[in-house]
Amino acid sequence: MTTKQWDAGHYNDQFAFIWEYGSRVLDLLQPVNGERILDLGCGTGHLTADIAGTGATVIGIDHSADMIDAAKSSYPAIEFHQLDATDFQFDEPFDAIFSNAVLHWVRSPKVAIQRIHAALKPGGRFVAEFGGHGNVGAVVQALIAELERHGYTDAADRNPWFFPSIATYTALLEAHGLEPVMARLYDRPTLLDGGETGLASWLTMFGDSFLHDVPTDVRDTIVNNVAEQLRPSLFRDGNWYADYRRLQVVAHRV
Ligand code: BEZ
């Protein structure tokens, strides 16, 4: 699901908030004993295991081989596959498809929704949360401005993320046979682990599309300048809080 292969150990150590917040999305899924559920973009498998704990039969898929290896080794009793959100299919359909903090990486949302529709039973539910319109807006704006100041005039085109509004995403769902029954866009300022270095770690982990070809010394300057620009709004009491906005959706296959 991701544009690069992440290091699963680093993800587990420093980005635990991703699945910790995801447990709230499980409340929307309400898995039931005996259901067949797909965890789309399962990462290191922690939420997949929580779903399995309800008695549902769950399969986890993720684009990243490293994540899938880590998931398999932590949860050997669960079925995991390395598959992309735009290129998966299973012989047996699912009662529900769940996805947390992944779909903003998928640049072909229409294709992903077509796959989701095809993999659900009629009446089956799709329950997802991911970055919505305006997500990390201040971070992205500051990063693009700094890159442009350093001569990277294509900075805005490097943005790898799809952060849709409710209107955009529910229209896509409806156009592809999924009826939205709930959609919510909300601000969720998110504490980044690491104290003073939290924002730099986040940019190192997730900002690769913007920064991959920037020489290390220039990259360090850009990251420091971004942090100084954002400090008044996103740093308090020794910690960084990224300006996350989440889009939650529940839709049923017609
Ligand atoms: C998010 O979960 O909103 C997110 C994570 C990494 C990069 C961009 C957004």
Tab-separated table of C-alpha atoms and ligand atoms in Angstrom:
chain	number	residue	atom	x	y	z
A	1	MET	CA	0.000	0.000	0.000
A	2	THR	CA	2.944	2.265	0.570
A	3	THR	CA	5.168	3.950	-1.976
A	4	LYS	CA	8.359	2.615	-0.393
A	5	GLN	CA	9.378	-0.400	1.606
A	6	TRP	CA	9.333	0.700	5.231
A	7	ASP	CA	11.435	-0.749	7.981
A	8	ALA	CA	8.921	-2.713	10.075
A	9	GLY	CA	11.035	-2.533	13.262
A	10	HIS	CA	11.224	1.266	13.122
A	11	TYR	CA	7.489	1.403	12.334
A	12	ASN	CA	6.692	-0.813	15.328
A	13	ASP	CA	8.948	1.157	17.697
A	14	GLN	CA	8.133	4.724	16.753
A	15	PHE	CA	4.759	4.672	15.053
A	16	ALA	CA	2.682	2.551	17.422
A	17	PHE	CA	0.092	5.331	17.472
A	18	ILE	CA	-1.006	4.186	14.009
A	19	TRP	CA	-2.610	0.984	15.239
A	20	GLU	CA	-3.351	2.366	18.716
A	21	TYR	CA	-5.683	4.930	17.127
A	22	GLY	CA	-6.850	2.190	14.755
A	23	SER	CA	-8.424	0.283	17.606
A	24	ARG	CA	-11.094	3.038	17.625
A	25	VAL	CA	-11.858	2.217	14.009
A	26	LEU	CA	-12.412	-1.392	15.070
A	27	ASP	CA	-15.340	-0.104	17.136
A	28	LEU	CA	-16.918	0.913	13.829
A	29	LEU	CA	-16.213	-2.485	12.285
A	30	GLN	CA	-17.794	-4.455	15.127
A	31	PRO	CA	-16.451	-7.822	13.969
A	32	VAL	CA	-18.598	-10.797	14.824
A	33	ASN	CA	-17.535	-14.337	15.663
A	34	GLY	CA	-17.455	-16.423	12.476
A	35	GLU	CA	-17.322	-13.521	10.020
A	36	ARG	CA	-14.754	-13.491	7.218
A	37	ILE	CA	-12.849	-10.198	7.249
A	38	LEU	CA	-10.053	-8.674	5.156
A	39	ASP	CA	-7.609	-6.222	6.770
A	40	LEU	CA	-6.480	-4.084	3.822
A	41	GLY	CA	-3.050	-2.583	4.534
A	42	CYS	CA	-2.466	-4.560	7.696
A	43	GLY	CA	1.082	-3.290	8.361
A	44	THR	CA	2.680	-5.369	11.108
A	45	GLY	CA	-0.615	-7.118	11.864
A	46	HIS	CA	-1.576	-5.803	15.302
A	47	LEU	CA	-5.129	-4.820	14.375
A	48	THR	CA	-5.491	-7.982	12.294
A	49	ALA	CA	-4.760	-9.916	15.484
A	50	ASP	CA	-7.343	-7.853	17.397
A	51	ILE	CA	-9.928	-8.743	14.745
A	52	ALA	CA	-8.951	-12.424	14.978
A	53	GLY	CA	-9.427	-12.159	18.743
A	54	THR	CA	-13.151	-11.567	18.213
A	55	GLY	CA	-13.519	-15.002	16.610
A	56	ALA	CA	-13.662	-13.686	13.049
A	57	THR	CA	-11.586	-15.348	10.334
A	58	VAL	CA	-9.269	-12.603	9.174
A	59	ILE	CA	-6.749	-12.274	6.356
A	60	GLY	CA	-4.233	-9.407	6.312
A	61	ILE	CA	-2.714	-7.963	3.142
A	62	ASP	CA	-0.081	-5.257	2.687
A	63	HIS	CA	2.013	-3.943	-0.181
A	64	SER	CA	5.202	-4.071	1.916
A	65	ALA	CA	7.098	-7.381	2.095
A	66	ASP	CA	8.856	-6.223	5.269
A	67	MET	CA	5.541	-5.527	7.015
A	68	ILE	CA	4.120	-8.890	5.940
A	69	ASP	CA	7.234	-10.727	7.183
A	70	ALA	CA	6.914	-8.962	10.554
A	71	ALA	CA	3.167	-9.711	10.744
A	72	LYS	CA	3.716	-13.400	9.949
A	73	SER	CA	6.412	-13.739	12.548
A	74	SER	CA	4.349	-11.985	15.280
A	75	TYR	CA	1.088	-13.784	14.443
A	76	PRO	CA	1.881	-17.150	12.802
A	77	ALA	CA	-1.697	-18.398	13.171
A	78	ILE	CA	-3.082	-15.627	10.940
A	79	GLU	CA	-3.035	-15.653	7.121
A	80	PHE	CA	-1.101	-12.735	5.610
A	81	HIS	CA	-0.252	-11.988	1.978
A	82	GLN	CA	1.874	-9.384	0.260
A	83	LEU	CA	-0.682	-7.767	-2.055
A	84	ASP	CA	-1.460	-4.248	-3.230
A	85	ALA	CA	-4.777	-2.454	-2.582
A	86	THR	CA	-5.236	-2.057	-6.331
A	87	ASP	CA	-4.381	-5.643	-7.224
A	88	PHE	CA	-5.952	-8.276	-4.999
A	89	GLN	CA	-8.671	-10.855	-5.299
A	90	PHE	CA	-9.808	-13.866	-3.307
A	91	ASP	CA	-11.926	-16.857	-4.300
A	92	GLU	CA	-14.229	-16.517	-1.301
A	93	PRO	CA	-15.921	-13.152	-0.649
A	94	PHE	CA	-15.702	-11.258	2.659
A	95	ASP	CA	-18.382	-10.120	5.103
A	96	ALA	CA	-16.324	-6.993	5.758
A	97	ILE	CA	-13.210	-5.178	4.589
A	98	PHE	CA	-11.381	-3.045	7.131
A	99	SER	CA	-8.639	-0.517	6.448
A	100	ASN	CA	-6.781	1.783	8.834
A	101	ALA	CA	-4.339	4.582	7.916
A	102	VAL	CA	-3.525	3.235	4.454
A	103	LEU	CA	-5.822	4.446	1.700
A	104	HIS	CA	-4.209	7.904	1.505
A	105	TRP	CA	-1.178	6.112	-0.033
A	106	VAL	CA	-3.259	4.638	-2.852
A	107	ARG	CA	-3.017	6.852	-5.923
A	108	SER	CA	-5.687	4.948	-7.842
A	109	PRO	CA	-8.584	5.052	-5.363
A	110	LYS	CA	-11.062	4.096	-8.061
A	111	VAL	CA	-9.234	0.820	-8.754
A	112	ALA	CA	-8.943	0.057	-5.023
A	113	ILE	CA	-12.689	0.637	-4.574
A	114	GLN	CA	-13.423	-1.655	-7.539
A	115	ARG	CA	-11.297	-4.387	-5.905
A	116	ILE	CA	-13.035	-3.835	-2.544
A	117	HIS	CA	-16.456	-4.077	-4.180
A	118	ALA	CA	-15.478	-7.287	-5.994
A	119	ALA	CA	-14.158	-8.872	-2.787
A	120	LEU	CA	-17.254	-8.164	-0.641
A	121	LYS	CA	-20.393	-10.258	-0.353
A	122	PRO	CA	-23.572	-8.399	-1.393
A	123	GLY	CA	-24.519	-6.393	1.713
A	124	GLY	CA	-20.949	-6.689	3.024
A	125	ARG	CA	-19.426	-3.646	4.703
A	126	PHE	CA	-16.365	-1.530	4.033
A	127	VAL	CA	-15.044	0.265	7.108
A	128	ALA	CA	-12.060	2.581	6.736
A	129	GLU	CA	-10.199	5.473	8.254
A	130	PHE	CA	-7.381	7.369	6.562
A	131	GLY	CA	-6.065	10.871	5.958
A	132	GLY	CA	-8.834	13.203	4.799
A	133	HIS	CA	-8.922	16.598	3.127
A	134	GLY	CA	-6.394	18.941	4.761
A	135	ASN	CA	-4.512	16.134	6.521
A	136	VAL	CA	-1.019	17.238	7.623
A	137	GLY	CA	-1.755	20.434	5.708
A	138	ALA	CA	0.652	22.651	7.644
A	139	VAL	CA	3.463	20.080	7.382
A	140	VAL	CA	2.997	19.614	3.634
A	141	GLN	CA	2.779	23.356	2.999
A	142	ALA	CA	5.959	24.089	4.974
A	143	LEU	CA	7.843	21.226	3.321
A	144	ILE	CA	6.885	22.285	-0.203
A	145	ALA	CA	7.807	25.916	0.529
A	146	GLU	CA	11.240	24.906	1.888
A	147	LEU	CA	11.941	22.576	-1.047
A	148	GLU	CA	10.979	25.313	-3.503
A	149	ARG	CA	13.263	27.775	-1.671
A	150	HIS	CA	16.091	25.286	-2.295
A	151	GLY	CA	15.348	25.098	-6.025
A	152	TYR	CA	13.083	22.036	-6.119
A	153	THR	CA	10.444	23.706	-8.266
A	154	ASP	CA	8.528	20.427	-8.692
A	155	ALA	CA	8.007	20.092	-4.927
A	156	ALA	CA	4.205	20.206	-5.090
A	157	ASP	CA	4.203	17.411	-7.707
A	158	ARG	CA	6.123	15.158	-5.336
A	159	ASN	CA	3.158	14.895	-2.960
A	160	PRO	CA	2.342	11.136	-2.844
A	161	TRP	CA	-0.872	11.392	-0.836
A	162	PHE	CA	-4.586	11.304	-1.624
A	163	PHE	CA	-6.493	13.135	1.105
A	164	PRO	CA	-10.077	13.331	-0.193
A	165	SER	CA	-13.047	15.299	1.101
A	166	ILE	CA	-16.211	13.499	2.194
A	167	ALA	CA	-17.878	14.566	-1.078
A	168	THR	CA	-15.078	13.246	-3.293
A	169	TYR	CA	-14.742	9.896	-1.555
A	170	THR	CA	-18.430	9.121	-1.058
A	171	ALA	CA	-19.047	9.959	-4.745
A	172	LEU	CA	-16.354	7.444	-5.699
A	173	LEU	CA	-17.900	4.798	-3.440
A	174	GLU	CA	-21.371	5.390	-4.870
A	175	ALA	CA	-20.101	5.286	-8.435
A	176	HIS	CA	-18.655	1.824	-7.797
A	177	GLY	CA	-21.509	0.042	-6.052
A	178	LEU	CA	-20.782	0.871	-2.413
A	179	GLU	CA	-23.437	2.830	-0.549
A	180	PRO	CA	-21.946	5.172	2.087
A	181	VAL	CA	-23.910	4.947	5.340
A	182	MET	CA	-21.495	7.035	7.437
A	183	ALA	CA	-18.755	9.548	6.621
A	184	ARG	CA	-16.947	11.825	9.026
A	185	LEU	CA	-13.985	14.200	8.661
A	186	TYR	CA	-12.381	15.234	11.941
A	187	ASP	CA	-9.215	16.836	13.287
A	188	ARG	CA	-6.991	14.500	15.254
A	189	PRO	CA	-3.788	16.273	16.338
A	190	THR	CA	-1.375	13.360	16.734
A	191	LEU	CA	1.498	13.170	19.202
A	192	LEU	CA	4.690	12.091	17.420
A	193	ASP	CA	7.002	9.902	19.468
A	194	GLY	CA	10.544	11.145	20.046
A	195	GLY	CA	10.095	14.535	21.749
A	196	GLU	CA	12.190	17.183	20.004
A	197	THR	CA	13.082	14.794	17.144
A	198	GLY	CA	9.508	13.597	16.537
A	199	LEU	CA	8.821	15.714	13.461
A	200	ALA	CA	12.196	14.907	11.854
A	201	SER	CA	11.564	11.168	12.418
A	202	TRP	CA	8.105	11.464	10.862
A	203	LEU	CA	9.552	13.264	7.815
A	204	THR	CA	12.293	10.633	7.500
A	205	MET	CA	9.790	7.769	7.655
A	206	PHE	CA	7.042	9.237	5.501
A	207	GLY	CA	8.538	12.113	3.506
A	208	ASP	CA	10.668	10.067	1.146
A	209	SER	CA	8.741	11.056	-1.991
A	210	PHE	CA	9.575	14.677	-1.272
A	211	LEU	CA	13.147	14.222	-0.065
A	212	HIS	CA	14.619	11.093	-1.715
A	213	ASP	CA	17.008	12.905	-4.098
A	214	VAL	CA	17.934	15.792	-1.804
A	215	PRO	CA	21.578	15.631	-0.618
A	216	THR	CA	21.847	14.822	3.091
A	217	ASP	CA	23.160	18.235	4.177
A	218	VAL	CA	20.424	20.097	2.264
A	219	ARG	CA	17.812	17.650	3.543
A	220	ASP	CA	18.905	18.334	7.141
A	221	THR	CA	18.629	22.084	6.543
A	222	ILE	CA	15.174	21.691	4.992
A	223	VAL	CA	13.926	19.488	7.853
A	224	ASN	CA	15.315	21.938	10.451
A	225	ASN	CA	13.729	24.924	8.698
A	226	VAL	CA	10.380	23.120	8.410
A	227	ALA	CA	10.531	22.383	12.139
A	228	GLU	CA	11.303	26.014	12.983
A	229	GLN	CA	8.405	27.230	10.819
A	230	LEU	CA	5.986	24.794	12.444
A	231	ARG	CA	7.230	25.046	16.031
A	232	PRO	CA	4.805	27.834	17.081
A	233	SER	CA	1.770	25.866	15.893
A	234	LEU	CA	2.693	22.179	16.295
A	235	PHE	CA	5.186	21.934	19.186
A	236	ARG	CA	4.095	22.093	22.809
A	237	ASP	CA	5.386	20.829	26.158
A	238	GLY	CA	8.361	19.096	24.541
A	239	ASN	CA	6.408	17.229	21.880
A	240	TRP	CA	5.340	17.556	18.251
A	241	TYR	CA	1.685	17.150	17.314
A	242	ALA	CA	1.089	16.543	13.604
A	243	ASP	CA	-2.054	18.156	12.200
A	244	TYR	CA	-3.807	14.916	11.231
A	245	ARG	CA	-7.363	15.024	9.855
A	246	ARG	CA	-9.085	11.682	9.469
A	247	LEU	CA	-11.779	10.589	7.065
A	248	GLN	CA	-13.907	7.737	8.421
A	249	VAL	CA	-16.280	5.888	6.137
A	250	VAL	CA	-18.663	2.970	6.403
A	251	ALA	CA	-20.234	1.736	3.165
A	252	HIS	CA	-22.255	-1.315	2.194
A	253	ARG	CA	-21.964	-3.271	-1.021
A	254	VAL	CA	-25.225	-2.788	-2.890
B	1	BEZ	C1	-1.610	9.573	7.975
B	1	BEZ	O1	-1.798	8.524	8.608
B	1	BEZ	O2	-2.461	10.443	7.905
B	1	BEZ	C2	-0.337	9.782	7.250
B	1	BEZ	C3	0.744	8.997	7.549
B	1	BEZ	C4	1.903	9.194	6.853
B	1	BEZ	C5	1.972	10.149	5.880
B	1	BEZ	C6	0.891	10.923	5.605
B	1	BEZ	C7	-0.268	10.746	6.293
